């Protein structure tokens, strides 16, 4: 089903309002989810809405949080999200980082006591809009086994770096540090498809292509898949995200991160508060004039786009380019939703007494 952006945005805002969010928070949370769907990252858009509702019903999400700075220096801060929606808490933290960067050249903020924050790219792009380089990362519930392990000890732990260009869209490196995001498994499950080799392993540590393997004790693999293909590097990147997001902020880390799914209870003996994020902003003009940087990044983009390729019909893809194309198409033609997501959303409509997705 194709749904227009305004219709889906209004529906999503109404769900957050029904949960008890303020109009400001409902609008912001909906904007984060819609930006994901518009950019073609279907796994982190409105498909996640039922997950937030279930966590709220379990009283694990506070829809009226007192998000606040609990520690700071001129260029750094720690934010406590008061168990609020990460969709609201992370933008608050990025605003703090940007304000510090405006004054001192850079700003870095760690976050504790938060929840799932949507796509990392949303938050990093807030800095790009101010001619800054944006950083955003978060830890997540443990679904990933470190190299050589069969235990789930890390999340998919995404990280994003965003750079402002001149005549081209920003360069945005937004990726999970696992071989694949859990949302991609959920998409495969809905479509009844297998997943590529190297994404997941079963509970004995054997490679499998069954997207349901996590439900029977399996785990996602780090970026690289196995040691021969560099999974130790993916493990290292994921560890970096976990430490910056949680060990630094006072959030839960490693196997203590609370699960996103409501049917699983958080660990009995937490080592911190909620999940953690880490965001940052650096002024480009702290290094060279903005116009010079953008001109040279444009040149960088053009050189890579003109690169000789193995297949003449396949050009090099600049990080963030597919998402820009998807956003243009979906704004014009609508956002595609698979039947399972439409059914979930209409179930929420009935639950809260609002109009169904038509």
GROMACS .gro file of N, CA, C and O in nm, residues 207-309:
model
  412
  207UNK      N    1   2.649  -2.099   1.106
  207UNK     CA    2   2.589  -2.001   1.016
  207UNK      C    3   2.455  -2.052   0.963
  207UNK      O    4   2.438  -2.171   0.936
  208UNK      N    5   2.358  -1.961   0.952
  208UNK     CA    6   2.226  -1.998   0.901
  208UNK      C    7   2.169  -1.882   0.820
  208UNK      O    8   2.212  -1.767   0.836
  209UNK      N    9   2.073  -1.914   0.734
  209UNK     CA   10   2.005  -1.810   0.656
  209UNK      C   11   1.859  -1.796   0.699
  209UNK      O   12   1.782  -1.725   0.634
  210UNK      N   13   1.822  -1.860   0.809
  210UNK     CA   14   1.685  -1.854   0.860
  210UNK      C   15   1.664  -1.723   0.936
  210UNK      O   16   1.726  -1.701   1.040
  211UNK      N   17   1.577  -1.634   0.887
  211UNK     CA   18   1.557  -1.505   0.956
  211UNK      C   19   1.492  -1.519   1.093
  211UNK      O   20   1.491  -1.424   1.171
  212UNK      N   21   1.439  -1.640   1.124
  212UNK     CA   22   1.376  -1.664   1.255
  212UNK      C   23   1.475  -1.722   1.356
  212UNK      O   24   1.434  -1.755   1.469
  213UNK      N   25   1.602  -1.734   1.320
  213UNK     CA   26   1.699  -1.801   1.407
  213UNK      C   27   1.715  -1.733   1.542
  213UNK      O   28   1.745  -1.799   1.642
  214UNK      N   29   1.694  -1.601   1.547
  214UNK     CA   30   1.707  -1.531   1.675
  214UNK      C   31   1.604  -1.581   1.776
  214UNK      O   32   1.630  -1.584   1.896
  215UNK      N   33   1.488  -1.620   1.727
  215UNK     CA   34   1.381  -1.663   1.816
  215UNK      C   35   1.413  -1.797   1.884
  215UNK      O   36   1.353  -1.830   1.986
  216UNK      N   37   1.506  -1.871   1.827
  216UNK     CA   38   1.543  -2.001   1.885
  216UNK      C   39   1.684  -1.997   1.945
  216UNK      O   40   1.753  -2.099   1.949
  217UNK      N   41   1.727  -1.879   1.989
  217UNK     CA   42   1.853  -1.869   2.061
  217UNK      C   43   1.973  -1.830   1.978
  217UNK      O   44   2.085  -1.825   2.029
  218UNK      N   45   1.953  -1.801   1.850
  218UNK     CA   46   2.064  -1.760   1.764
  218UNK      C   47   2.103  -1.615   1.789
  218UNK      O   48   2.048  -1.548   1.877
  219UNK      N   49   2.196  -1.566   1.710
  219UNK     CA   50   2.243  -1.428   1.728
  219UNK      C   51   2.286  -1.369   1.596
  219UNK      O   52   2.321  -1.440   1.501
  220UNK      N   53   2.281  -1.237   1.590
  220UNK     CA   54   2.337  -1.165   1.476
  220UNK      C   55   2.489  -1.170   1.485
  220UNK      O   56   2.547  -1.188   1.592
  221UNK      N   57   2.553  -1.151   1.372
  221UNK     CA   58   2.700  -1.150   1.367
  221UNK      C   59   2.751  -1.008   1.349
  221UNK      O   60   2.683  -0.923   1.292
  222UNK      N   61   2.873  -0.980   1.397
  222UNK     CA   62   2.930  -0.846   1.376
  222UNK      C   63   2.954  -0.820   1.227
  222UNK      O   64   2.961  -0.913   1.146
  223UNK      N   65   2.967  -0.693   1.193
  223UNK     CA   66   3.001  -0.655   1.056
  223UNK      C   67   3.124  -0.732   1.011
  223UNK      O   68   3.226  -0.736   1.080
  224UNK      N   69   3.115  -0.797   0.897
  224UNK     CA   70   3.221  -0.885   0.849
  224UNK      C   71   3.177  -1.030   0.851
  224UNK      O   72   3.221  -1.110   0.768
  225UNK      N   73   3.091  -1.065   0.945
  225UNK     CA   74   3.032  -1.199   0.950
  225UNK      C   75   3.115  -1.302   1.022
  225UNK      O   76   3.070  -1.364   1.117
  226UNK      N   77   3.239  -1.322   0.978
  226UNK     CA   78   3.326  -1.420   1.042
  226UNK      C   79   3.469  -1.365   1.044
  226UNK      O   80   3.500  -1.265   0.978
  227UNK      N   81   3.559  -1.426   1.123
  227UNK     CA   82   3.695  -1.372   1.136
  227UNK      C   83   3.768  -1.358   1.003
  227UNK      O   84   3.844  -1.262   0.984
  228UNK      N   85   3.744  -1.452   0.912
  228UNK     CA   86   3.813  -1.445   0.782
  228UNK      C   87   3.772  -1.324   0.700
  228UNK      O   88   3.847  -1.277   0.615
  229UNK      N   89   3.654  -1.271   0.728
  229UNK     CA   90   3.604  -1.154   0.655
  229UNK      C   91   3.602  -1.028   0.744
  229UNK      O   92   3.535  -0.931   0.710
  230UNK      N   93   3.674  -1.031   0.854
  230UNK     CA   94   3.694  -0.910   0.932
  230UNK      C   95   3.591  -0.883   1.040
  230UNK      O   96   3.571  -0.767   1.078
  231UNK      N   97   3.527  -0.988   1.094
  231UNK     CA   98   3.426  -0.963   1.197
  231UNK      C   99   3.484  -0.899   1.322
  231UNK      O  100   3.412  -0.832   1.398
  232UNK      N  101   3.615  -0.918   1.345
  232UNK     CA  102   3.678  -0.853   1.460
  232UNK      C  103   3.672  -0.700   1.448
  232UNK      O  104   3.668  -0.629   1.548
  233UNK      N  105   3.671  -0.651   1.323
  233UNK     CA  106   3.660  -0.506   1.303
  233UNK      C  107   3.518  -0.459   1.337
  233UNK      O  108   3.500  -0.353   1.399
  234UNK      N  109   3.418  -0.535   1.294
  234UNK     CA  110   3.281  -0.502   1.331
  234UNK      C  111   3.262  -0.506   1.481
  234UNK      O  112   3.193  -0.420   1.538
  235UNK      N  113   3.322  -0.605   1.547
  235UNK     CA  114   3.315  -0.615   1.692
  235UNK      C  115   3.378  -0.491   1.756
  235UNK      O  116   3.324  -0.432   1.850
  236UNK      N  117   3.492  -0.448   1.703
  236UNK     CA  118   3.560  -0.330   1.756
  236UNK      C  119   3.477  -0.204   1.740
  236UNK      O  120   3.469  -0.121   1.832
  237UNK      N  121   3.412  -0.188   1.626
  237UNK     CA  122   3.326  -0.071   1.605
  237UNK      C  123   3.206  -0.074   1.701
  237UNK      O  124   3.169   0.028   1.759
  238UNK      N  125   3.147  -0.192   1.717
  238UNK     CA  126   3.033  -0.205   1.806
  238UNK      C  127   3.073  -0.177   1.951
  238UNK      O  128   2.999  -0.111   2.025
  239UNK      N  129   3.190  -0.225   1.989
  239UNK     CA  130   3.239  -0.198   2.125
  239UNK      C  131   3.258  -0.049   2.147
  239UNK      O  132   3.225   0.005   2.254
  240UNK      N  133   3.308   0.021   2.045
  240UNK     CA  134   3.327   0.166   2.054
  240UNK      C  135   3.195   0.237   2.080
  240UNK      O  136   3.185   0.326   2.167
  241UNK      N  137   3.091   0.198   2.006
  241UNK     CA  138   2.958   0.258   2.024
  241UNK      C  139   2.906   0.230   2.165
  241UNK      O  140   2.853   0.320   2.232
  242UNK      N  141   2.921   0.108   2.212
  242UNK     CA  142   2.871   0.070   2.344
  242UNK      C  143   2.941   0.150   2.455
  242UNK      O  144   2.876   0.197   2.549
  243UNK      N  145   3.070   0.166   2.442
  243UNK     CA  146   3.146   0.238   2.545
  243UNK      C  147   3.112   0.387   2.546
  243UNK      O  148   3.086   0.446   2.651
  244UNK      N  149   3.110   0.449   2.427
  244UNK     CA  150   3.079   0.592   2.420
  244UNK      C  151   2.933   0.621   2.460
  244UNK      O  152   2.904   0.721   2.526
  245UNK      N  153   2.843   0.532   2.422
  245UNK     CA  154   2.701   0.555   2.448
  245UNK      C  155   2.662   0.524   2.592
  245UNK      O  156   2.572   0.590   2.646
  246UNK      N  157   2.726   0.427   2.653
  246UNK     CA  158   2.674   0.378   2.781
  246UNK      C  159   2.775   0.378   2.895
  246UNK      O  160   2.745   0.426   3.004
  247UNK      N  161   2.894   0.324   2.872
  247UNK     CA  162   2.993   0.325   2.980
  247UNK      C  163   3.025   0.470   3.017
  247UNK      O  164   3.043   0.504   3.134
  248UNK      N  165   3.028   0.557   2.916
  248UNK     CA  166   3.058   0.698   2.939
  248UNK      C  167   2.942   0.774   3.004
  248UNK      O  168   2.965   0.866   3.083
  249UNK      N  169   2.819   0.735   2.972
  249UNK     CA  170   2.703   0.813   3.017
  249UNK      C  171   2.638   0.762   3.146
  249UNK      O  172   2.570   0.837   3.215
  250UNK      N  173   2.656   0.634   3.174
  250UNK     CA  174   2.585   0.575   3.287
  250UNK      C  175   2.462   0.497   3.246
  250UNK      O  176   2.376   0.465   3.329
  251UNK      N  177   2.451   0.465   3.117
  251UNK     CA  178   2.342   0.380   3.067
  251UNK      C  179   2.383   0.233   3.082
  251UNK      O  180   2.496   0.202   3.120
  252UNK      N  181   2.293   0.144   3.052
  252UNK     CA  182   2.326   0.001   3.051
  252UNK      C  183   2.409  -0.031   2.928
  252UNK      O  184   2.391   0.029   2.822
  253UNK      N  185   2.498  -0.125   2.942
  253UNK     CA  186   2.585  -0.165   2.830
  253UNK      C  187   2.588  -0.316   2.816
  253UNK      O  188   2.544  -0.390   2.905
  254UNK      N  189   2.639  -0.361   2.701
  254UNK     CA  190   2.653  -0.504   2.676
  254UNK      C  191   2.525  -0.581   2.699
  254UNK      O  192   2.416  -0.541   2.655
  255UNK      N  193   2.530  -0.692   2.771
  255UNK     CA  194   2.412  -0.777   2.789
  255UNK      C  195   2.307  -0.719   2.882
  255UNK      O  196   2.198  -0.775   2.896
  256UNK      N  197   2.336  -0.606   2.948
  256UNK     CA  198   2.242  -0.545   3.040
  256UNK      C  199   2.147  -0.445   2.973
  256UNK      O  200   2.058  -0.391   3.037
  257UNK      N  201   2.168  -0.417   2.845
  257UNK     CA  202   2.080  -0.321   2.776
  257UNK      C  203   1.939  -0.379   2.768
  257UNK      O  204   1.920  -0.493   2.725
  258UNK      N  205   1.837  -0.303   2.808
  258UNK     CA  206   1.700  -0.357   2.806
  258UNK      C  207   1.651  -0.384   2.664
  258UNK      O  208   1.687  -0.311   2.571
  259UNK      N  209   1.573  -0.489   2.645
  259UNK     CA  210   1.527  -0.525   2.510
  259UNK      C  211   1.424  -0.427   2.457
  259UNK      O  212   1.347  -0.368   2.534
  260UNK      N  213   1.420  -0.412   2.324
  260UNK     CA  214   1.319  -0.325   2.262
  260UNK      C  215   1.183  -0.392   2.264
  260UNK      O  216   1.080  -0.325   2.272
  261UNK      N  217   1.182  -0.525   2.256
  261UNK     CA  218   1.053  -0.595   2.254
  261UNK      C  219   0.996  -0.600   2.396
  261UNK      O  220   1.067  -0.626   2.492
  262UNK      N  221   0.867  -0.574   2.407
  262UNK     CA  222   0.803  -0.562   2.538
  262UNK      C  223   0.782  -0.696   2.608
  262UNK      O  224   0.769  -0.701   2.730
  263UNK      N  225   0.780  -0.806   2.529
  263UNK     CA  226   0.753  -0.935   2.592
  263UNK      C  227   0.874  -0.990   2.666
  263UNK      O  228   0.864  -1.089   2.739
  264UNK      N  229   0.991  -0.929   2.649
  264UNK     CA  230   1.110  -0.966   2.725
  264UNK      C  231   1.133  -0.861   2.834
  264UNK      O  232   1.129  -0.742   2.807
  265UNK      N  233   1.159  -0.907   2.954
  265UNK     CA  234   1.183  -0.815   3.064
  265UNK      C  235   1.328  -0.770   3.066
  265UNK      O  236   1.418  -0.845   3.026
  266UNK      N  237   1.356  -0.648   3.114
  266UNK     CA  238   1.495  -0.604   3.128
  266UNK      C  239   1.569  -0.692   3.227
  266UNK      O  240   1.507  -0.757   3.312
  267UNK      N  241   1.702  -0.699   3.218
  267UNK     CA  242   1.780  -0.778   3.314
  267UNK      C  243   1.752  -0.736   3.458
  267UNK      O  244   1.724  -0.619   3.486
  268UNK      N  245   1.759  -0.833   3.549
  268UNK     CA  246   1.724  -0.808   3.689
  268UNK      C  247   1.822  -0.715   3.760
  268UNK      O  248   1.784  -0.647   3.855
  269UNK      N  249   1.947  -0.716   3.720
  269UNK     CA  250   2.048  -0.639   3.791
  269UNK      C  251   2.117  -0.542   3.693
  269UNK      O  252   2.230  -0.565   3.651
  270UNK      N  253   2.048  -0.433   3.656
  270UNK     CA  254   2.105  -0.339   3.559
  270UNK      C  255   2.232  -0.273   3.611
  270UNK      O  256   2.249  -0.256   3.731
  271UNK      N  257   2.318  -0.237   3.519
  271UNK     CA  258   2.443  -0.167   3.555
  271UNK      C  259   2.433  -0.018   3.528
  271UNK      O  260   2.528   0.057   3.553
  272UNK      N  261   2.319   0.026   3.474
  272UNK     CA  262   2.300   0.167   3.443
  272UNK      C  263   2.153   0.198   3.429
  272UNK      O  264   2.066   0.124   3.478
  273UNK      N  265   2.122   0.307   3.357
  273UNK     CA  266   1.984   0.350   3.337
  273UNK      C  267   1.950   0.351   3.189
  273UNK      O  268   2.013   0.423   3.110
  274UNK      N  269   1.851   0.271   3.150
  274UNK     CA  270   1.803   0.270   3.013
  274UNK      C  271   1.911   0.236   2.912
  274UNK      O  272   2.010   0.170   2.943
  275UNK      N  273   1.888   0.280   2.787
  275UNK     CA  274   1.991   0.265   2.686
  275UNK      C  275   2.063   0.399   2.669
  275UNK      O  276   2.018   0.502   2.718
  276UNK      N  277   2.176   0.396   2.599
  276UNK     CA  278   2.258   0.516   2.586
  276UNK      C  279   2.281   0.559   2.443
  276UNK      O  280   2.276   0.478   2.350
  277UNK      N  281   2.304   0.688   2.425
  277UNK     CA  282   2.340   0.744   2.295
  277UNK      C  283   2.465   0.829   2.312
  277UNK      O  284   2.502   0.869   2.424
  278UNK      N  285   2.527   0.860   2.200
  278UNK     CA  286   2.637   0.956   2.199
  278UNK      C  287   2.625   1.039   2.072
  278UNK      O  288   2.615   0.984   1.962
  279UNK      N  289   2.618   1.171   2.086
  279UNK     CA  290   2.603   1.260   1.970
  279UNK      C  291   2.709   1.370   1.977
  279UNK      O  292   2.758   1.403   2.086
  280UNK      N  293   2.740   1.424   1.862
  280UNK     CA  294   2.840   1.529   1.859
  280UNK      C  295   2.825   1.618   1.737
  280UNK      O  296   2.763   1.580   1.637
  281UNK      N  297   2.879   1.737   1.748
  281UNK     CA  298   2.877   1.833   1.637
  281UNK      C  299   3.009   1.908   1.635
  281UNK      O  300   3.059   1.949   1.741
  282UNK      N  301   3.066   1.924   1.516
  282UNK     CA  302   3.190   2.001   1.498
  282UNK      C  303   3.170   2.106   1.390
  282UNK      O  304   3.122   2.074   1.281
  283UNK      N  305   3.203   2.229   1.420
  283UNK     CA  306   3.193   2.335   1.321
  283UNK      C  307   3.298   2.317   1.212
  283UNK      O  308   3.417   2.306   1.241
  284UNK      N  309   3.252   2.315   1.088
  284UNK     CA  310   3.346   2.305   0.976
  284UNK      C  311   3.443   2.422   0.976
  284UNK      O  312   3.563   2.407   0.952
  285UNK      N  313   3.391   2.542   1.008
  285UNK     CA  314   3.478   2.660   1.003
  285UNK      C  315   3.577   2.665   1.119
  285UNK      O  316   3.656   2.759   1.131
  286UNK      N  317   3.574   2.563   1.204
  286UNK     CA  318   3.680   2.549   1.302
  286UNK      C  319   3.807   2.493   1.241
  286UNK      O  320   3.912   2.492   1.306
  287UNK      N  321   3.796   2.447   1.115
  287UNK     CA  322   3.909   2.386   1.047
  287UNK      C  323   3.948   2.460   0.918
  287UNK      O  324   4.065   2.475   0.889
  288UNK      N  325   3.847   2.504   0.844
  288UNK     CA  326   3.871   2.583   0.723
  288UNK      C  327   3.739   2.650   0.686
  288UNK      O  328   3.634   2.611   0.736
  289UNK      N  329   3.741   2.752   0.600
  289UNK     CA  330   3.615   2.818   0.562
  289UNK      C  331   3.513   2.717   0.508
  289UNK      O  332   3.550   2.625   0.433
  290UNK      N  333   3.389   2.736   0.545
  290UNK     CA  334   3.285   2.641   0.507
  290UNK      C  335   3.275   2.625   0.356
  290UNK      O  336   3.264   2.512   0.305
  291UNK      N  337   3.279   2.735   0.282
  291UNK     CA  338   3.266   2.727   0.137
  291UNK      C  339   3.379   2.645   0.075
  291UNK      O  340   3.357   2.570  -0.021
  292UNK      N  341   3.500   2.661   0.128
  292UNK     CA  342   3.613   2.582   0.079
  292UNK      C  343   3.589   2.433   0.102
  292UNK      O  344   3.612   2.350   0.015
  293UNK      N  345   3.546   2.401   0.224
  293UNK     CA  346   3.522   2.260   0.257
  293UNK      C  347   3.416   2.200   0.165
  293UNK      O  348   3.434   2.091   0.109
  294UNK      N  349   3.305   2.273   0.149
  294UNK     CA  350   3.196   2.222   0.068
  294UNK      C  351   3.239   2.206  -0.078
  294UNK      O  352   3.202   2.108  -0.145
  295UNK      N  353   3.318   2.300  -0.128
  295UNK     CA  354   3.365   2.292  -0.265
  295UNK      C  355   3.453   2.168  -0.284
  295UNK      O  356   3.440   2.095  -0.384
  296UNK      N  357   3.539   2.144  -0.188
  296UNK     CA  358   3.626   2.027  -0.200
  296UNK      C  359   3.551   1.896  -0.177
  296UNK      O  360   3.586   1.794  -0.238
  297UNK      N  361   3.447   1.898  -0.090
  297UNK     CA  362   3.367   1.777  -0.075
  297UNK      C  363   3.288   1.749  -0.203
  297UNK      O  364   3.273   1.633  -0.244
  298UNK      N  365   3.241   1.855  -0.268
  298UNK     CA  366   3.177   1.837  -0.399
  298UNK      C  367   3.274   1.773  -0.498
  298UNK      O  368   3.238   1.683  -0.574
  299UNK      N  369   3.398   1.821  -0.497
  299UNK     CA  370   3.500   1.765  -0.586
  299UNK      C  371   3.526   1.619  -0.551
  299UNK      O  372   3.542   1.534  -0.640
  300UNK      N  373   3.530   1.589  -0.423
  300UNK     CA  374   3.549   1.451  -0.376
  300UNK      C  375   3.437   1.362  -0.430
  300UNK      O  376   3.461   1.253  -0.484
  301UNK      N  377   3.314   1.410  -0.417
  301UNK     CA  378   3.198   1.334  -0.465
  301UNK      C  379   3.207   1.310  -0.615
  301UNK      O  380   3.187   1.198  -0.664
  302UNK      N  381   3.239   1.414  -0.690
  302UNK     CA  382   3.246   1.402  -0.835
  302UNK      C  383   3.354   1.304  -0.878
  302UNK      O  384   3.335   1.226  -0.972
  303UNK      N  385   3.468   1.308  -0.810
  303UNK     CA  386   3.576   1.215  -0.847
  303UNK      C  387   3.537   1.071  -0.821
  303UNK      O  388   3.564   0.981  -0.902
  304UNK      N  389   3.472   1.047  -0.710
  304UNK     CA  390   3.432   0.909  -0.679
  304UNK      C  391   3.319   0.864  -0.771
  304UNK      O  392   3.314   0.746  -0.810
  305UNK      N  393   3.229   0.956  -0.807
  305UNK     CA  394   3.120   0.920  -0.898
  305UNK      C  395   3.172   0.889  -1.039
  305UNK      O  396   3.108   0.814  -1.113
  306UNK      N  397   3.284   0.948  -1.075
  306UNK     CA  398   3.340   0.924  -1.209
  306UNK      C  399   3.437   0.807  -1.211
  306UNK      O  400   3.501   0.780  -1.313
  307UNK      N  401   3.448   0.737  -1.100
  307UNK     CA  402   3.542   0.626  -1.091
  307UNK      C  403   3.510   0.516  -1.192
  307UNK      O  404   3.393   0.487  -1.220
  308UNK      N  405   3.616   0.456  -1.249
  308UNK     CA  406   3.597   0.340  -1.336
  308UNK      C  407   3.540   0.225  -1.252
  308UNK      O  408   3.585   0.200  -1.141
  309UNK      N  409   3.440   0.157  -1.305
  309UNK     CA  410   3.375   0.050  -1.231
  309UNK      C  411   3.383  -0.083  -1.306
  309UNK      O  412   3.405  -0.085  -1.428
   0.00000   0.00000   0.00000
